[in-house]
Amino acid sequence: MAYENTNQQERNNDSIFSKRLKAGKRRTYFFDVKTTRGNDYFLTITESKKRFNDNGYDRHKVFLYKEDFNKFLNALTETINYVKTELMPDFDFDAYNHDYVRDDEDGEGAESSVESVVETAVAAAPVAASASSHSEDVDKW
């Protein structure tokens, strides 16, 4: 007997929180908190890029589950800090703080910078004090 999901429409609209981040003219990132059937939570990160040849979009999605939040955040923070301090120490990353995005689709509501999105995420999760402890939690490829 095949399983028939009569609540597919409901399952596709299970977003609890959503944040859109415009990154250039053709690229947008979406951060969505969603629920599982068991009323648990997970995060999807979607990159959407407008195609050159037509009006469509290419989308790539990452699913991030609660048990990996801290490890993911630590790895991301360590990687960004490495680029900023070791690879590009003289680059002015703050020069990009003027790029603002709207919180909602109709263009009204509070505005937030790219940096404030990252700062909010970093503040929400505890980060280990030293970079050496970060690498212990991150799987090396």
Coordinates of C-alpha atoms in Angstrom, one line a residue, residues 23-136:
A23 CA 23.6 39.7 -2.9
G24 CA 24.3 41.6 -6.1
K25 CA 22.1 42.0 -9.2
R26 CA 21.4 38.3 -9.9
R27 CA 21.9 36.4 -6.6
T28 CA 19.6 36.1 -3.6
Y29 CA 20.0 33.9 -0.5
F30 CA 17.0 32.7 1.5
F31 CA 17.3 31.6 5.1
D32 CA 14.1 29.7 6.2
V33 CA 13.2 28.0 9.5
K34 CA 10.8 25.1 8.8
T35 CA 9.1 22.4 10.8
T36 CA 9.2 18.6 10.4
R37 CA 6.2 16.3 10.7
G38 CA 7.2 15.7 14.3
N39 CA 7.1 19.5 15.0
D40 CA 10.9 19.8 15.2
Y41 CA 12.8 22.6 13.4
F42 CA 15.5 22.8 10.7
L43 CA 17.0 25.5 8.5
T44 CA 17.2 25.7 4.8
I45 CA 19.6 28.0 3.0
T46 CA 18.8 28.6 -0.6
E47 CA 20.9 30.3 -3.2
S48 CA 18.9 31.6 -6.1
K49 CA 20.7 32.9 -9.2
K50 CA 19.0 34.5 -12.2
R51 CA 19.9 32.7 -15.5
F52 CA 21.6 34.7 -18.3
N53 CA 19.6 33.1 -21.2
D54 CA 16.0 33.1 -19.9
N55 CA 13.8 34.4 -17.2
G56 CA 14.4 31.3 -15.0
Y57 CA 16.4 30.8 -11.8
D58 CA 19.0 28.2 -10.7
R59 CA 18.4 27.2 -7.1
H60 CA 20.7 25.3 -4.7
K61 CA 19.5 24.3 -1.3
V62 CA 21.2 23.2 1.9
F63 CA 19.3 21.6 4.8
L64 CA 20.8 22.3 8.2
Y65 CA 19.5 20.4 11.3
K66 CA 19.6 21.6 14.9
E67 CA 22.2 19.2 16.0
D68 CA 24.6 20.8 13.5
F69 CA 23.8 24.5 14.1
N70 CA 26.8 25.2 16.4
K71 CA 29.3 23.2 14.3
F72 CA 28.1 24.9 11.1
L73 CA 28.3 28.3 12.7
N74 CA 31.8 27.7 14.1
A75 CA 33.1 26.4 10.8
L76 CA 31.6 29.3 8.9
T77 CA 32.9 31.8 11.4
E78 CA 36.4 30.2 11.3
T79 CA 36.5 30.2 7.5
I80 CA 35.4 33.8 7.2
N81 CA 37.9 34.9 9.8
Y82 CA 40.7 33.0 8.0
V83 CA 39.9 34.8 4.7
K84 CA 39.7 38.2 6.5
T85 CA 42.8 37.9 8.6
E86 CA 45.2 35.6 6.7
L87 CA 44.3 35.9 3.0
M88 CA 43.0 39.4 2.7
P89 CA 44.1 41.4 5.8
D90 CA 44.2 44.7 4.0
F91 CA 40.8 44.5 2.3
D92 CA 38.1 46.8 3.6
F93 CA 35.2 44.4 4.2
D94 CA 33.3 47.2 6.0
A95 CA 33.0 49.0 2.6
Y96 CA 30.2 46.6 1.8
N97 CA 28.1 47.5 4.8
H98 CA 26.0 50.0 2.7
D99 CA 24.2 47.2 0.8
Y100 CA 20.7 47.0 2.3
V101 CA 17.9 44.6 1.7
R102 CA 14.2 44.8 2.6
D103 CA 12.7 42.4 5.1
D104 CA 9.5 41.8 3.3
E105 CA 8.4 41.3 -0.3
D106 CA 6.5 44.5 -0.8
G107 CA 9.5 46.6 0.1
E108 CA 8.2 47.9 3.4
G109 CA 9.5 47.2 6.8
A110 CA 12.8 47.4 8.5
E111 CA 16.0 47.3 6.5
S112 CA 19.0 45.3 7.5
S113 CA 22.6 45.1 6.2
V114 CA 24.3 41.9 5.2
E115 CA 26.6 42.3 8.2
S116 CA 23.6 42.6 10.6
V117 CA 22.2 39.3 9.3
V118 CA 25.5 37.5 10.1
E119 CA 25.9 39.3 13.4
T120 CA 22.4 38.3 14.4
A121 CA 23.2 34.7 13.6
V122 CA 26.5 34.8 15.4
A123 CA 24.9 36.3 18.5
A124 CA 22.2 33.7 18.6
A125 CA 24.6 30.8 18.9
P126 CA 27.5 30.3 21.4
V127 CA 30.8 30.3 19.7
A128 CA 33.9 28.7 21.2
A129 CA 36.5 31.1 22.5
S130 CA 39.5 29.8 20.5
A131 CA 39.9 28.9 16.8
S132 CA 41.7 25.7 17.7
S133 CA 38.6 24.3 19.4
H134 CA 36.6 25.1 16.2
S135 CA 38.7 22.8 14.1
E136 CA 38.1 19.9 16.4

